[in-house]
């Protein structure tokens, strides 16, 4: 016998039956580009405790495996959630979202729906109000009076994956910024001091890396990188010695002349000490 179906409109919610397992399936019929599904496991502050709690195709489970990602078919993704075990953690909410990995917007996505499945009921939310966004929060699972509820969201994010992830506390590695960091690091290397007085010092000019070259010469396997490996451009400013900062250490040709005793006074015929 088929489960009874509860259809949700945008903003509506429903309480789940008290059983340990829930499956959240996101499916679609067609899209202008590949759809990437994700789940953000957030605390009471609305942020993930760490990037380990951002679940997607390249990180299919959290450290405790309370939420697991499974790509069951070409146009469907399933998140399996252990509700009992999740209740014993500090996770307050699981936010399910989709992002277009390519051109187009959600206005061009057809037949997208989210189904929350338990052994006793199915909760269905059909996406019908999407616009020009490239990322969309679909549904959220959240705590309510000692158990869990599902709410239909349908909220879009312009700008794609990065603003969506950052809104939920995920650290995003920007490849262009990483390339700038590498250039800044090269520029921070001090020029050699002048070997002897009288020789003009010339600071070496760093050769910048191309702006679209990823840091360390390799492209990350995903849009997300470990925050510990990402060094901000601004962090270099505190220790950077630019070519202009090196000027006080350099001895110019004119400074060298003033330190020498080779200038003779034409009138006295003696040596002038400068």
PDB file of C-alpha atoms in Angstrom:
ATOM      1  CA  UNK A   1       0.000   0.000   0.000  1.00  0.00           C
ATOM      2  CA  UNK A   2       1.371   3.418  -0.987  1.00  0.00           C
ATOM      3  CA  UNK A   3       2.113   6.005   1.644  1.00  0.00           C
ATOM      4  CA  UNK A   4      -0.260   8.942   2.044  1.00  0.00           C
ATOM      5  CA  UNK A   5       1.163  12.085   0.390  1.00  0.00           C
ATOM      6  CA  UNK A   6       1.338  15.533   1.947  1.00  0.00           C
ATOM      7  CA  UNK A   7       1.915  18.314  -0.598  1.00  0.00           C
ATOM      8  CA  UNK A   8       3.632  21.449   0.662  1.00  0.00           C
ATOM      9  CA  UNK A   9       3.431  24.941  -0.778  1.00  0.00           C
ATOM     10  CA  UNK A  10       6.289  27.401  -0.406  1.00  0.00           C
ATOM     11  CA  UNK A  11       6.633  28.353   3.266  1.00  0.00           C
ATOM     12  CA  UNK A  12       4.476  25.492   4.556  1.00  0.00           C
ATOM     13  CA  UNK A  13       5.733  22.885   7.039  1.00  0.00           C
ATOM     14  CA  UNK A  14       4.758  19.535   8.496  1.00  0.00           C
ATOM     15  CA  UNK A  15       5.812  17.395  11.460  1.00  0.00           C
ATOM     16  CA  UNK A  16       7.519  14.073  10.733  1.00  0.00           C
ATOM     17  CA  UNK A  17       6.389  10.821  12.266  1.00  0.00           C
ATOM     18  CA  UNK A  18       8.663   9.537  15.032  1.00  0.00           C
ATOM     19  CA  UNK A  19      10.764   6.940  13.301  1.00  0.00           C
ATOM     20  CA  UNK A  20      14.547   6.833  12.974  1.00  0.00           C
ATOM     21  CA  UNK A  21      15.132   7.232   9.245  1.00  0.00           C
ATOM     22  CA  UNK A  22      14.217   9.879   6.660  1.00  0.00           C
ATOM     23  CA  UNK A  23      15.087  10.006   2.962  1.00  0.00           C
ATOM     24  CA  UNK A  24      15.038  13.354   1.156  1.00  0.00           C
ATOM     25  CA  UNK A  25      15.014  12.897  -2.624  1.00  0.00           C
ATOM     26  CA  UNK A  26      15.577  15.753  -5.073  1.00  0.00           C
ATOM     27  CA  UNK A  27      14.609  14.943  -8.661  1.00  0.00           C
ATOM     28  CA  UNK A  28      14.121  16.901 -11.886  1.00  0.00           C
ATOM     29  CA  UNK A  29      13.128  16.272 -15.502  1.00  0.00           C
ATOM     30  CA  UNK A  30      15.389  18.698 -17.359  1.00  0.00           C
ATOM     31  CA  UNK A  31      17.774  21.585 -16.682  1.00  0.00           C
ATOM     32  CA  UNK A  32      19.903  23.980 -18.759  1.00  0.00           C
ATOM     33  CA  UNK A  33      23.027  22.676 -16.984  1.00  0.00           C
ATOM     34  CA  UNK A  34      24.007  19.968 -14.512  1.00  0.00           C
ATOM     35  CA  UNK A  35      22.377  20.307 -11.095  1.00  0.00           C
ATOM     36  CA  UNK A  36      24.523  19.885  -7.982  1.00  0.00           C
ATOM     37  CA  UNK A  37      22.675  18.982  -4.776  1.00  0.00           C
ATOM     38  CA  UNK A  38      23.971  19.782  -1.311  1.00  0.00           C
ATOM     39  CA  UNK A  39      23.022  19.716   2.365  1.00  0.00           C
ATOM     40  CA  UNK A  40      24.250  22.212   4.976  1.00  0.00           C
ATOM     41  CA  UNK A  41      24.142  20.819   8.525  1.00  0.00           C
ATOM     42  CA  UNK A  42      23.925  23.975  10.631  1.00  0.00           C
ATOM     43  CA  UNK A  43      23.919  24.783  14.328  1.00  0.00           C
ATOM     44  CA  UNK A  44      21.731  27.230  16.186  1.00  0.00           C
ATOM     45  CA  UNK A  45      23.601  30.152  14.599  1.00  0.00           C
ATOM     46  CA  UNK A  46      22.656  29.033  11.092  1.00  0.00           C
ATOM     47  CA  UNK A  47      26.270  28.121  10.223  1.00  0.00           C
ATOM     48  CA  UNK A  48      27.972  24.766   9.731  1.00  0.00           C
ATOM     49  CA  UNK A  49      30.286  23.779  12.655  1.00  0.00           C
ATOM     50  CA  UNK A  50      33.010  23.213  10.042  1.00  0.00           C
ATOM     51  CA  UNK A  51      33.283  22.479   6.330  1.00  0.00           C
ATOM     52  CA  UNK A  52      32.950  18.768   7.233  1.00  0.00           C
ATOM     53  CA  UNK A  53      29.221  19.388   7.649  1.00  0.00           C
ATOM     54  CA  UNK A  54      28.708  20.519   4.064  1.00  0.00           C
ATOM     55  CA  UNK A  55      27.447  17.380   2.285  1.00  0.00           C
ATOM     56  CA  UNK A  56      27.695  17.087  -1.506  1.00  0.00           C
ATOM     57  CA  UNK A  57      28.995  14.743  -4.225  1.00  0.00           C
ATOM     58  CA  UNK A  58      32.652  15.206  -3.232  1.00  0.00           C
ATOM     59  CA  UNK A  59      31.963  14.862   0.528  1.00  0.00           C
ATOM     60  CA  UNK A  60      29.094  12.367   0.779  1.00  0.00           C
ATOM     61  CA  UNK A  61      28.747  12.235   4.582  1.00  0.00           C
ATOM     62  CA  UNK A  62      29.445  14.158   7.774  1.00  0.00           C
ATOM     63  CA  UNK A  63      32.082  12.802  10.210  1.00  0.00           C
ATOM     64  CA  UNK A  64      29.439  10.858  12.190  1.00  0.00           C
ATOM     65  CA  UNK A  65      27.593   9.744   9.022  1.00  0.00           C
ATOM     66  CA  UNK A  66      24.256  11.040  10.250  1.00  0.00           C
ATOM     67  CA  UNK A  67      23.563  12.452   6.766  1.00  0.00           C
ATOM     68  CA  UNK A  68      24.639  10.602   3.611  1.00  0.00           C
ATOM     69  CA  UNK A  69      24.517  11.662  -0.037  1.00  0.00           C
ATOM     70  CA  UNK A  70      23.631   9.144  -2.760  1.00  0.00           C
ATOM     71  CA  UNK A  71      23.256   9.811  -6.499  1.00  0.00           C
ATOM     72  CA  UNK A  72      20.705   7.129  -7.299  1.00  0.00           C
ATOM     73  CA  UNK A  73      20.152   7.986 -10.967  1.00  0.00           C
ATOM     74  CA  UNK A  74      21.027  10.592 -13.588  1.00  0.00           C
ATOM     75  CA  UNK A  75      18.420  13.117 -12.443  1.00  0.00           C
ATOM     76  CA  UNK A  76      17.874  12.291  -8.796  1.00  0.00           C
ATOM     77  CA  UNK A  77      19.860  12.558  -5.563  1.00  0.00           C
ATOM     78  CA  UNK A  78      18.933  11.037  -2.182  1.00  0.00           C
ATOM     79  CA  UNK A  79      20.005  12.243   1.267  1.00  0.00           C
ATOM     80  CA  UNK A  80      19.588   9.599   3.987  1.00  0.00           C
ATOM     81  CA  UNK A  81      19.223  11.071   7.483  1.00  0.00           C
ATOM     82  CA  UNK A  82      19.328   9.204  10.789  1.00  0.00           C
ATOM     83  CA  UNK A  83      16.876  11.318  12.765  1.00  0.00           C
ATOM     84  CA  UNK A  84      17.462   9.587  16.108  1.00  0.00           C
ATOM     85  CA  UNK A  85      21.247  10.030  16.047  1.00  0.00           C
ATOM     86  CA  UNK A  86      21.012  13.561  14.646  1.00  0.00           C
ATOM     87  CA  UNK A  87      18.768  14.534  17.566  1.00  0.00           C
ATOM     88  CA  UNK A  88      21.613  13.790  19.988  1.00  0.00           C
ATOM     89  CA  UNK A  89      23.979  16.275  18.266  1.00  0.00           C
ATOM     90  CA  UNK A  90      24.276  20.059  18.216  1.00  0.00           C
ATOM     91  CA  UNK A  91      22.938  20.203  14.648  1.00  0.00           C
ATOM     92  CA  UNK A  92      19.803  22.329  14.622  1.00  0.00           C
ATOM     93  CA  UNK A  93      18.891  22.220  10.938  1.00  0.00           C
ATOM     94  CA  UNK A  94      19.660  20.461   7.627  1.00  0.00           C
ATOM     95  CA  UNK A  95      19.258  22.735   4.613  1.00  0.00           C
ATOM     96  CA  UNK A  96      18.860  21.067   1.208  1.00  0.00           C
ATOM     97  CA  UNK A  97      19.859  23.130  -1.826  1.00  0.00           C
ATOM     98  CA  UNK A  98      20.565  22.892  -5.556  1.00  0.00           C
ATOM     99  CA  UNK A  99      23.018  24.784  -7.774  1.00  0.00           C
ATOM    100  CA  UNK A 100      23.291  24.990 -11.549  1.00  0.00           C
ATOM    101  CA  UNK A 101      26.817  24.040 -12.564  1.00  0.00           C
ATOM    102  CA  UNK A 102      26.782  25.911 -15.863  1.00  0.00           C
ATOM    103  CA  UNK A 103      24.809  28.510 -17.834  1.00  0.00           C
ATOM    104  CA  UNK A 104      21.116  29.171 -17.268  1.00  0.00           C
ATOM    105  CA  UNK A 105      18.884  29.799 -14.252  1.00  0.00           C
ATOM    106  CA  UNK A 106      16.245  27.889 -12.312  1.00  0.00           C
ATOM    107  CA  UNK A 107      13.618  29.388 -14.555  1.00  0.00           C
ATOM    108  CA  UNK A 108      14.819  26.828 -17.101  1.00  0.00           C
ATOM    109  CA  UNK A 109      14.659  23.847 -14.702  1.00  0.00           C
ATOM    110  CA  UNK A 110      11.597  21.668 -15.267  1.00  0.00           C
ATOM    111  CA  UNK A 111       9.921  19.114 -13.025  1.00  0.00           C
ATOM    112  CA  UNK A 112      12.060  19.780  -9.951  1.00  0.00           C
ATOM    113  CA  UNK A 113      10.617  18.453  -6.706  1.00  0.00           C
ATOM    114  CA  UNK A 114      11.690  17.378  -3.241  1.00  0.00           C
ATOM    115  CA  UNK A 115      10.215  14.325  -1.524  1.00  0.00           C
ATOM    116  CA  UNK A 116      10.637  13.524   2.163  1.00  0.00           C
ATOM    117  CA  UNK A 117      10.015   9.797   2.588  1.00  0.00           C
ATOM    118  CA  UNK A 118       9.418   7.751   5.732  1.00  0.00           C
ATOM    119  CA  UNK A 119       7.853   4.329   6.140  1.00  0.00           C
ATOM    120  CA  UNK A 120       4.497   5.963   6.895  1.00  0.00           C
ATOM    121  CA  UNK A 121       4.256   9.104   4.765  1.00  0.00           C
ATOM    122  CA  UNK A 122       5.633  11.070   1.806  1.00  0.00           C
ATOM    123  CA  UNK A 123       5.999  14.861   1.919  1.00  0.00           C
ATOM    124  CA  UNK A 124       6.265  16.438  -1.558  1.00  0.00           C
ATOM    125  CA  UNK A 125       7.301  19.964  -2.514  1.00  0.00           C
ATOM    126  CA  UNK A 126       7.206  20.884  -6.221  1.00  0.00           C
ATOM    127  CA  UNK A 127       9.341  23.860  -7.285  1.00  0.00           C
ATOM    128  CA  UNK A 128       7.078  26.110  -9.345  1.00  0.00           C
ATOM    129  CA  UNK A 129       8.123  29.663  -8.482  1.00  0.00           C
ATOM    130  CA  UNK A 130      11.827  29.711  -9.383  1.00  0.00           C
ATOM    131  CA  UNK A 131      13.216  32.700 -11.239  1.00  0.00           C
ATOM    132  CA  UNK A 132      16.597  33.903 -12.454  1.00  0.00           C
ATOM    133  CA  UNK A 133      18.594  32.440  -9.559  1.00  0.00           C
ATOM    134  CA  UNK A 134      21.453  29.994 -10.084  1.00  0.00           C
ATOM    135  CA  UNK A 135      21.217  28.469  -6.579  1.00  0.00           C
ATOM    136  CA  UNK A 136      18.053  27.550  -4.706  1.00  0.00           C
ATOM    137  CA  UNK A 137      17.341  26.464  -1.136  1.00  0.00           C
ATOM    138  CA  UNK A 138      14.704  23.779  -1.579  1.00  0.00           C
ATOM    139  CA  UNK A 139      13.695  22.448   1.830  1.00  0.00           C
ATOM    140  CA  UNK A 140      14.927  22.352   5.405  1.00  0.00           C
ATOM    141  CA  UNK A 141      14.714  19.791   8.189  1.00  0.00           C
ATOM    142  CA  UNK A 142      14.604  21.505  11.593  1.00  0.00           C
ATOM    143  CA  UNK A 143      14.035  20.730  15.276  1.00  0.00           C
ATOM    144  CA  UNK A 144      10.607  21.274  16.794  1.00  0.00           C
ATOM    145  CA  UNK A 145       9.463  20.240  20.287  1.00  0.00           C
ATOM    146  CA  UNK A 146      11.922  17.404  20.649  1.00  0.00           C
ATOM    147  CA  UNK A 147      11.552  16.032  17.122  1.00  0.00           C
ATOM    148  CA  UNK A 148      11.797  17.168  13.497  1.00  0.00           C
ATOM    149  CA  UNK A 149       9.748  19.066  10.923  1.00  0.00           C
ATOM    150  CA  UNK A 150      10.137  19.726   7.195  1.00  0.00           C
ATOM    151  CA  UNK A 151       9.582  23.159   5.657  1.00  0.00           C
ATOM    152  CA  UNK A 152       9.326  24.085   1.952  1.00  0.00           C
ATOM    153  CA  UNK A 153      11.639  27.057   1.294  1.00  0.00           C
ATOM    154  CA  UNK A 154      12.111  27.869  -2.415  1.00  0.00           C
ATOM    155  CA  UNK A 155      14.516  30.759  -1.731  1.00  0.00           C
ATOM    156  CA  UNK A 156      17.008  31.641  -4.456  1.00  0.00           C
ATOM    157  CA  UNK A 157      20.578  32.959  -4.343  1.00  0.00           C
ATOM    158  CA  UNK A 158      21.978  35.096  -7.127  1.00  0.00           C
ATOM    159  CA  UNK A 159      25.645  34.433  -7.832  1.00  0.00           C
ATOM    160  CA  UNK A 160      25.502  30.663  -7.554  1.00  0.00           C
ATOM    161  CA  UNK A 161      27.301  28.354  -5.192  1.00  0.00           C
ATOM    162  CA  UNK A 162      29.649  30.789  -3.459  1.00  0.00           C
ATOM    163  CA  UNK A 163      27.067  33.107  -1.828  1.00  0.00           C
ATOM    164  CA  UNK A 164      24.892  30.096  -0.977  1.00  0.00           C
ATOM    165  CA  UNK A 165      27.764  28.318   0.770  1.00  0.00           C
ATOM    166  CA  UNK A 166      29.087  31.424   2.508  1.00  0.00           C
ATOM    167  CA  UNK A 167      25.597  32.208   3.836  1.00  0.00           C
ATOM    168  CA  UNK A 168      25.757  28.878   5.680  1.00  0.00           C
ATOM    169  CA  UNK A 169      29.318  29.332   6.982  1.00  0.00           C
ATOM    170  CA  UNK A 170      31.252  27.261   4.435  1.00  0.00           C
ATOM    171  CA  UNK A 171      34.734  28.534   3.511  1.00  0.00           C
ATOM    172  CA  UNK A 172      35.002  28.937  -0.236  1.00  0.00           C
ATOM    173  CA  UNK A 173      38.358  28.985  -2.023  1.00  0.00           C
ATOM    174  CA  UNK A 174      38.358  31.512  -4.850  1.00  0.00           C
ATOM    175  CA  UNK A 175      40.854  30.374  -7.501  1.00  0.00           C
ATOM    176  CA  UNK A 176      41.442  33.914  -8.759  1.00  0.00           C
ATOM    177  CA  UNK A 177      42.200  35.145  -5.239  1.00  0.00           C
ATOM    178  CA  UNK A 178      44.575  32.234  -4.682  1.00  0.00           C
ATOM    179  CA  UNK A 179      46.522  33.297  -7.781  1.00  0.00           C
ATOM    180  CA  UNK A 180      46.750  36.841  -6.392  1.00  0.00           C
ATOM    181  CA  UNK A 181      48.013  35.455  -3.100  1.00  0.00           C
ATOM    182  CA  UNK A 182      50.796  33.648  -4.930  1.00  0.00           C
ATOM    183  CA  UNK A 183      51.842  36.866  -6.686  1.00  0.00           C
ATOM    184  CA  UNK A 184      51.831  38.760  -3.373  1.00  0.00           C
ATOM    185  CA  UNK A 185      53.979  36.068  -1.789  1.00  0.00           C
ATOM    186  CA  UNK A 186      56.529  36.365  -4.595  1.00  0.00           C
ATOM    187  CA  UNK A 187      56.610  40.154  -4.255  1.00  0.00           C
ATOM    188  CA  UNK A 188      57.260  39.863  -0.511  1.00  0.00           C
ATOM    189  CA  UNK A 189      60.708  38.276  -1.037  1.00  0.00           C
ATOM    190  CA  UNK A 190      63.333  40.937  -0.136  1.00  0.00           C
ATOM    191  CA  UNK A 191      65.861  42.149  -2.713  1.00  0.00           C
ATOM    192  CA  UNK A 192      69.564  41.518  -1.957  1.00  0.00           C
ATOM    193  CA  UNK A 193      71.414  44.352  -0.164  1.00  0.00           C
ATOM    194  CA  UNK A 194      74.143  46.319  -1.952  1.00  0.00           C
ATOM    195  CA  UNK A 195      77.435  44.469  -1.708  1.00  0.00           C
ATOM    196  CA  UNK A 196      79.620  47.565  -1.405  1.00  0.00           C
ATOM    197  CA  UNK A 197      79.342  51.345  -1.332  1.00  0.00           C
ATOM    198  CA  UNK A 198      79.252  53.075  -4.655  1.00  0.00           C
ATOM    199  CA  UNK A 199      77.309  50.337  -6.449  1.00  0.00           C
ATOM    200  CA  UNK A 200      73.685  51.181  -7.293  1.00  0.00           C
ATOM    201  CA  UNK A 201      71.127  48.737  -5.802  1.00  0.00           C
ATOM    202  CA  UNK A 202      68.432  47.437  -8.090  1.00  0.00           C
ATOM    203  CA  UNK A 203      65.443  45.602  -6.548  1.00  0.00           C
ATOM    204  CA  UNK A 204      64.378  42.585  -8.590  1.00  0.00           C
ATOM    205  CA  UNK A 205      61.005  42.897 -10.247  1.00  0.00           C
ATOM    206  CA  UNK A 206      58.790  39.832  -9.513  1.00  0.00           C
ATOM    207  CA  UNK A 207      57.211  38.065 -12.446  1.00  0.00           C
ATOM    208  CA  UNK A 208      53.459  37.834 -11.697  1.00  0.00           C
ATOM    209  CA  UNK A 209      51.607  34.594 -12.304  1.00  0.00           C
ATOM    210  CA  UNK A 210      48.647  34.737 -14.729  1.00  0.00           C
ATOM    211  CA  UNK A 211      45.489  35.870 -12.932  1.00  0.00           C
ATOM    212  CA  UNK A 212      43.559  32.770 -13.957  1.00  0.00           C
ATOM    213  CA  UNK A 213      46.227  30.307 -12.815  1.00  0.00           C
ATOM    214  CA  UNK A 214      45.175  28.411  -9.634  1.00  0.00           C
ATOM    215  CA  UNK A 215      47.533  28.624  -6.664  1.00  0.00           C
ATOM    216  CA  UNK A 216      50.131  25.859  -6.343  1.00  0.00           C
ATOM    217  CA  UNK A 217      49.731  25.050 -10.063  1.00  0.00           C
ATOM    218  CA  UNK A 218      46.814  22.634  -9.734  1.00  0.00           C
ATOM    219  CA  UNK A 219      43.077  23.095  -9.927  1.00  0.00           C
ATOM    220  CA  UNK A 220      41.160  22.121  -6.746  1.00  0.00           C
ATOM    221  CA  UNK A 221      38.993  19.058  -7.064  1.00  0.00           C
ATOM    222  CA  UNK A 222      35.993  21.131  -5.951  1.00  0.00           C
ATOM    223  CA  UNK A 223      34.998  24.740  -5.409  1.00  0.00           C
ATOM    224  CA  UNK A 224      35.745  24.297  -1.719  1.00  0.00           C
ATOM    225  CA  UNK A 225      39.127  24.148  -0.027  1.00  0.00           C
ATOM    226  CA  UNK A 226      40.299  23.616   3.537  1.00  0.00           C
ATOM    227  CA  UNK A 227      40.217  26.944   5.307  1.00  0.00           C
ATOM    228  CA  UNK A 228      43.560  26.195   6.888  1.00  0.00           C
ATOM    229  CA  UNK A 229      45.145  25.967   3.434  1.00  0.00           C
ATOM    230  CA  UNK A 230      43.702  29.260   2.238  1.00  0.00           C
ATOM    231  CA  UNK A 231      45.800  32.346   3.031  1.00  0.00           C
ATOM    232  CA  UNK A 232      44.135  35.685   2.472  1.00  0.00           C
ATOM    233  CA  UNK A 233      45.753  38.312   0.319  1.00  0.00           C
ATOM    234  CA  UNK A 234      45.571  40.684   3.252  1.00  0.00           C
ATOM    235  CA  UNK A 235      47.531  38.409   5.570  1.00  0.00           C
ATOM    236  CA  UNK A 236      50.638  39.047   3.513  1.00  0.00           C
ATOM    237  CA  UNK A 237      50.527  42.774   4.100  1.00  0.00           C
ATOM    238  CA  UNK A 238      51.710  42.469   7.693  1.00  0.00           C
ATOM    239  CA  UNK A 239      54.922  40.706   6.710  1.00  0.00           C
ATOM    240  CA  UNK A 240      55.388  41.882   3.154  1.00  0.00           C
ATOM    241  CA  UNK A 241      58.488  43.872   2.237  1.00  0.00           C
ATOM    242  CA  UNK A 242      57.600  45.513  -1.058  1.00  0.00           C
ATOM    243  CA  UNK A 243      60.200  46.849  -3.448  1.00  0.00           C
ATOM    244  CA  UNK A 244      59.444  50.354  -2.121  1.00  0.00           C
ATOM    245  CA  UNK A 245      60.043  49.311   1.500  1.00  0.00           C
ATOM    246  CA  UNK A 246      63.509  48.166   0.498  1.00  0.00           C
ATOM    247  CA  UNK A 247      64.640  51.661  -0.490  1.00  0.00           C
ATOM    248  CA  UNK A 248      65.926  52.640   3.006  1.00  0.00           C
ATOM    249  CA  UNK A 249      68.131  49.546   3.008  1.00  0.00           C
ATOM    250  CA  UNK A 250      69.608  50.294  -0.391  1.00  0.00           C
ATOM    251  CA  UNK A 251      72.620  52.526  -0.890  1.00  0.00           C
ATOM    252  CA  UNK A 252      72.182  54.673  -3.995  1.00  0.00           C
ATOM    253  CA  UNK A 253      74.983  55.952  -6.212  1.00  0.00           C
ATOM    254  CA  UNK A 254      74.650  59.418  -4.678  1.00  0.00           C
ATOM    255  CA  UNK A 255      74.702  58.125  -1.101  1.00  0.00           C
ATOM    256  CA  UNK A 256      77.826  56.216  -1.908  1.00  0.00           C
ATOM    257  CA  UNK A 257      79.527  59.343  -3.278  1.00  0.00           C
ATOM    258  CA  UNK A 258      78.847  61.208  -0.044  1.00  0.00           C
ATOM    259  CA  UNK A 259      80.507  58.453   1.960  1.00  0.00           C
ATOM    260  CA  UNK A 260      83.683  58.468  -0.080  1.00  0.00           C
ATOM    261  CA  UNK A 261      86.696  60.750   0.523  1.00  0.00           C
ATOM    262  CA  UNK A 262      87.720  61.062  -3.099  1.00  0.00           C
ATOM    263  CA  UNK A 263      86.523  64.633  -3.654  1.00  0.00           C
ATOM    264  CA  UNK A 264      89.317  67.238  -3.636  1.00  0.00           C
ATOM    265  CA  UNK A 265      88.941  70.907  -2.801  1.00  0.00           C
ATOM    266  CA  UNK A 266      90.298  72.822  -5.784  1.00  0.00           C
ATOM    267  CA  UNK A 267      91.242  75.845  -3.653  1.00  0.00           C
ATOM    268  CA  UNK A 268      92.924  74.150  -0.697  1.00  0.00           C
ATOM    269  CA  UNK A 269      94.274  71.108  -2.520  1.00  0.00           C
ATOM    270  CA  UNK A 270      93.335  68.993   0.488  1.00  0.00           C
ATOM    271  CA  UNK A 271      90.984  66.148   0.960  1.00  0.00           C
ATOM    272  CA  UNK A 272      87.420  67.036   1.786  1.00  0.00           C
ATOM    273  CA  UNK A 273      85.672  64.655   4.217  1.00  0.00           C
ATOM    274  CA  UNK A 274      81.901  64.514   3.694  1.00  0.00           C
TER     275      UNK A 274
END
